[in-house]
Amino acid sequence: METFEILKKEIEKLEFEGKKEEIGEVFEVKDGVVKIFGLSDVENFEVIKFERTNIEGVVLNLEEDNVGAIVLGDFSKIKEGDVVKRGKRVLSCKVGEKMVGRIIDPLGNPLDGKGEIKTESFSPLEKIGPGVIEREPVNFPLHTGIKLIDALVPIGRGQRELFLGDRITEKSSLALTAILNQKQEPKRPICIYVPIGKKEAEVARTVETLKKAGAMDYTIVVSAPASSPISFWYLAPYAGCAQGEYFMEKGQDVLVIYDDLTKHSYAWRQIALILRRPPGREAYPGDIFYLHSRLLERAAKLNKERGGGSLTALPIIETQAGDITGYIPTNVISICDGQIYFDSSLYLKGQRPEVNIGLSVSRVGSSAQTKAMKKIAATLKLELAQFLELERFLEFIEEVDPETKKRLERGKRIRELLKQEKLNPLPLEKEVAIIYAGVEGFLDKIRLEDIKIFENDLYQTIEIQKPEIFRAIREARDLDLSTKMELDKIIKEVAKRYEVAGDKK
Amino acid sequence: MKKIKKLAKILISLTDDKSEKEKEEIIKFFLVILRQRKKIHLAKQILRELGREKRKKEVMLNFARKLDEKIVAEIKEKLKGLFGKEKEFKIKIQEELIGGFLAKSQNYLIDASIKGLINKLRTHGNV
């Protein structure tokens, strides 16, 4: 009886009056892109509906006598002659707090089998980023929990930092480490991970990693896996950004990872070619730069009047044989506020993370670093770059003067201490302690192979004997004189154990 | 594309209000000109365009069964107000509509059939 009543109410809501509707007729279907006759008043980026199959599409091409659209679903069901109706709304997706912890497709539909997401808010996928007046300079750090990045290529909240490197390098893992690290951050941002064209199994593995680390509590996964229609690959980054903008407008911080934009540009190239847009360099359409610039321009640090929220974007780009001068890499490098280059030759040498310091840069610089990190890492990049140069130069020379030898040895130790396992983020206080030990020369007498053990021992000793050191750095985000003295003392004490052990050996 | 459209429009204007015999003559002459100018390969596309142009003026009026002529005339009169007075109506019997009617031109559709109502019910939950 109750079911009957519900059904009755639902039927009452329906309009049964025959109305004049604007329609079109499909005359061409090609790999997820359709061409339609009619729909003469349709707008660009408007949603359309295929009457027979109830599948939706989005208009992308408005021509003199036909309309080009991408299909948001199984395009194999669409046939020539199918009637298409106007949706009279631009493409938007569901957004809101309830999205957090869920895996969704670019339209906001759940993919995790946890049921429907009940949210009232919708946001358009395509939106113009905030203007100059609404922004303020990036001034607050986004800690990634990766020593090398936080010390040498700091990322700020609201920044766009590109991760690029060859296929074998661990770009995605490093970006995921940044998500995992946010769990221990005091002002935790909402994280959005956008895998584009990845294998379903790979996405499932990533989600499992996030779940295990408890990171799904503050993460949304906007997935467009390899099996999804090409239109979803194209729309996924915009959908991820729209999800992030919802929180940014509310004054919160957001971190969005686009993994990866190379696949996104492949998708757009495919769509554009089928739509018969003129191909340019490498067969990409003329608006390939705008495709990424309009997406990344939506990353911003809003001013106080706009709520002070931020959206940090970490796009990932895959290079071919280490060539960062390719078309898409150079485009995205020029759009972003810096890049981190993952060098496959360093990866093969066993350096982890395999970041090429010389080619990596953060244009926001030290204004996105905490005082503590700024104090200890000010000269680190220069010293390290000089060491690498020196090392290359002295590769075939055996005898060097003591001063050069000392610089070489210190450089080797700093390089060693910057090594870090993937998906294993370090809190700020630990990063500060170990980098301080290296820069101040406390590790000079420790053997290279003992650095890792020393590092773990140092953390343990501080946690047991002087936890106030970590607490002071964590709370003040600074390294004051008294903490510095305490830190000196404890580092010397731990280092002594290894110096002795080294001498005995 | 523009050229084909133009040629199709010329052909329509030439054959408008002409008898079948005259139409045949004009088309023959048109094809001869096309061949002389080495554009005969465009004939197929022009033909397709002709069909499209013709369809612009047509309104397909589908009923589930044959109706009384008086009712059909009344429906046509009403629809002329919505689709334009110059439209030509083509009547077709389509039993799967169950009841009511469906009027379709190139750009517009009025679905007042029982099948349409059932479809609306079917897709209601998905909207």
XYZ file of C-alpha atoms in Angstrom, chain A residues 193-433:
241
model
C 42.951 12.661 -6.476
C 42.049 12.549 -10.175
C 43.379 9.423 -11.937
C 42.941 9.776 -15.713
C 43.133 6.762 -18.021
C 44.692 4.554 -15.330
C 44.024 0.839 -15.006
C 41.098 -0.001 -12.718
C 43.403 -2.244 -10.661
C 45.849 0.610 -10.208
C 43.093 2.945 -9.012
C 41.839 0.241 -6.627
C 45.377 -0.181 -5.255
C 45.715 3.562 -4.717
C 42.375 3.766 -2.927
C 43.413 0.829 -0.727
C 46.646 2.639 0.193
C 44.693 5.780 1.064
C 42.190 3.772 3.103
C 44.889 1.934 5.034
C 46.589 5.189 5.950
C 43.254 6.728 6.979
C 43.576 9.335 4.231
C 40.173 8.625 2.662
C 38.625 10.578 5.562
C 39.662 13.790 3.824
C 40.035 12.643 0.212
C 37.781 12.490 -2.846
C 38.789 10.285 -5.785
C 37.405 11.497 -9.129
C 38.126 8.517 -11.323
C 38.140 8.222 -15.121
C 39.799 4.817 -15.572
C 41.058 3.379 -18.844
C 37.757 1.555 -19.410
C 35.641 4.696 -19.158
C 34.538 6.666 -22.249
C 37.049 9.153 -23.644
C 34.668 11.980 -22.688
C 35.225 11.081 -19.019
C 39.009 11.312 -19.456
C 38.508 14.781 -20.856
C 36.090 15.932 -18.151
C 37.739 14.354 -15.064
C 40.251 17.154 -14.249
C 37.562 19.824 -14.563
C 35.271 17.776 -12.319
C 38.058 17.343 -9.747
C 38.681 21.075 -9.831
C 34.951 21.812 -9.411
C 34.897 19.555 -6.332
C 37.895 21.471 -4.946
C 36.429 24.890 -5.713
C 33.396 24.099 -3.554
C 35.648 23.815 -0.504
C 37.914 26.714 -1.549
C 34.907 29.046 -1.775
C 34.061 28.036 1.794
C 37.467 29.209 2.985
C 39.085 25.779 3.199
C 42.373 24.625 1.686
C 42.329 22.031 -1.079
C 44.993 19.915 -2.746
C 44.162 18.496 -6.194
C 46.354 15.955 -7.988
C 45.765 15.473 -11.734
C 47.306 12.103 -12.603
C 48.095 12.640 -15.436
C 47.525 15.507 -17.867
C 49.371 13.722 -20.694
C 46.466 11.266 -20.944
C 44.096 14.209 -20.673
C 45.704 15.843 -23.698
C 45.512 12.517 -25.591
C 41.778 12.439 -24.876
C 41.269 15.986 -26.101
C 43.344 15.267 -29.218
C 41.143 12.252 -29.999
C 37.915 14.211 -29.523
C 39.183 17.202 -31.516
C 40.322 15.041 -34.423
C 36.975 13.254 -34.637
C 35.234 16.630 -34.474
C 37.448 17.547 -37.451
C 39.088 20.504 -35.745
C 42.272 21.470 -37.596
C 45.253 19.510 -36.213
C 48.445 21.369 -35.343
C 51.773 20.249 -33.893
C 51.796 16.503 -33.013
C 48.155 16.459 -34.251
C 47.003 18.365 -31.154
C 44.283 20.965 -31.785
C 45.062 24.681 -31.589
C 43.532 25.102 -28.143
C 45.682 22.484 -26.374
C 47.448 25.207 -24.344
C 44.123 26.723 -23.305
C 42.887 23.242 -22.351
C 45.444 23.125 -19.521
C 45.794 26.827 -18.748
C 42.085 27.268 -18.057
C 42.216 24.273 -15.726
C 45.326 25.305 -13.808
C 44.308 28.969 -13.604
C 41.538 27.788 -11.296
C 44.172 27.028 -8.653
C 44.412 30.062 -6.394
C 44.943 31.520 -2.956
C 41.891 33.672 -2.333
C 42.111 36.884 -0.332
C 40.464 37.417 3.053
C 37.338 39.025 1.539
C 36.750 35.876 -0.506
C 37.218 33.664 2.544
C 40.961 33.008 2.317
C 40.608 29.497 0.888
C 43.126 27.975 -1.473
C 43.356 25.356 -4.196
C 46.780 23.819 -4.773
C 47.220 21.925 -8.038
C 49.787 19.193 -8.584
C 49.504 18.181 -12.231
C 51.535 15.195 -13.404
C 53.032 14.934 -16.899
C 54.774 11.938 -18.425
C 57.871 12.677 -20.503
C 59.266 10.528 -23.319
C 62.888 9.434 -22.799
C 63.534 12.299 -20.395
C 62.646 14.961 -22.945
C 61.214 17.886 -21.032
C 61.190 20.018 -24.165
C 58.220 18.098 -25.617
C 55.088 19.975 -26.637
C 52.828 19.188 -23.683
C 55.598 19.298 -20.984
C 56.748 22.784 -22.070
C 53.151 24.004 -22.222
C 52.407 22.884 -18.669
C 55.835 24.007 -17.362
C 55.054 27.517 -18.579
C 51.598 27.479 -16.979
C 52.746 26.216 -13.560
C 54.604 28.032 -10.781
C 57.421 25.515 -10.836
C 58.240 21.925 -11.630
C 59.765 18.871 -9.992
C 61.616 16.745 -12.497
C 61.878 13.008 -11.797
C 65.025 11.770 -13.497
C 64.930 8.173 -14.717
C 68.759 7.925 -14.658
C 68.737 8.819 -10.946
C 65.989 6.239 -10.444
C 68.150 3.552 -12.057
C 71.064 4.587 -9.815
C 68.862 3.911 -6.781
C 68.283 7.509 -5.719
C 64.861 7.835 -4.045
C 63.108 10.175 -4.625
C 64.749 10.483 -8.029
C 64.371 14.274 -8.194
C 66.807 16.182 -10.389
C 67.558 19.184 -8.196
C 69.098 21.253 -10.979
C 66.011 21.060 -13.165
C 63.468 21.401 -10.364
C 62.269 24.761 -9.184
C 59.522 26.384 -7.172
C 58.788 29.915 -8.330
C 56.990 30.731 -5.097
C 60.260 30.020 -3.278
C 60.909 30.449 0.411
C 57.731 32.482 1.009
C 56.007 29.097 1.070
C 58.327 27.670 3.725
C 58.001 27.596 7.490
C 60.525 29.676 9.414
C 62.185 26.522 10.732
C 62.773 25.095 7.265
C 63.787 28.465 5.839
C 66.529 28.811 8.476
C 68.133 25.441 7.883
C 67.623 24.970 4.152
C 68.512 28.452 2.903
C 71.821 27.425 1.334
C 71.081 23.726 0.939
C 70.092 23.816 -2.729
C 73.163 25.774 -3.774
C 75.503 23.559 -1.737
C 73.952 20.426 -3.151
C 74.123 21.688 -6.724
C 77.803 22.621 -6.220
C 78.501 19.195 -4.756
C 76.895 17.418 -7.711
C 78.965 19.521 -10.097
C 82.121 18.809 -8.111
C 81.353 15.101 -7.971
C 80.984 14.910 -11.728
C 84.204 16.890 -12.190
C 86.211 14.735 -9.798
C 84.906 11.400 -11.063
C 88.259 10.441 -12.571
C 90.572 12.220 -10.118
C 91.780 10.320 -7.093
C 93.731 12.913 -5.088
C 91.959 16.034 -3.945
C 92.819 18.700 -1.385
C 91.358 18.245 2.138
C 88.936 21.166 1.789
C 87.395 19.753 -1.428
C 87.293 16.280 0.097
C 85.398 17.645 3.092
C 82.840 19.305 0.825
C 82.490 16.115 -1.165
C 81.944 13.988 1.932
C 79.353 16.390 3.351
C 77.532 16.512 0.013
C 77.368 12.719 -0.098
C 75.893 12.633 3.387
C 73.297 15.302 2.598
C 72.291 13.399 -0.510
C 72.005 10.241 1.563
C 69.865 11.859 4.250
C 67.474 13.258 1.637
C 66.659 9.720 0.510
C 63.194 8.591 1.538
C 60.882 5.655 0.970
C 57.736 6.325 -1.046
C 54.364 6.574 0.746
C 56.239 7.247 3.971
C 55.807 10.933 4.794
C 57.788 12.609 7.558
C 56.343 15.264 9.849
C 57.905 18.729 9.724
C 59.747 18.406 13.052
C 61.566 15.249 11.945
C 62.477 16.803 8.604
C 63.902 19.842 10.385
C 65.932 17.723 12.840
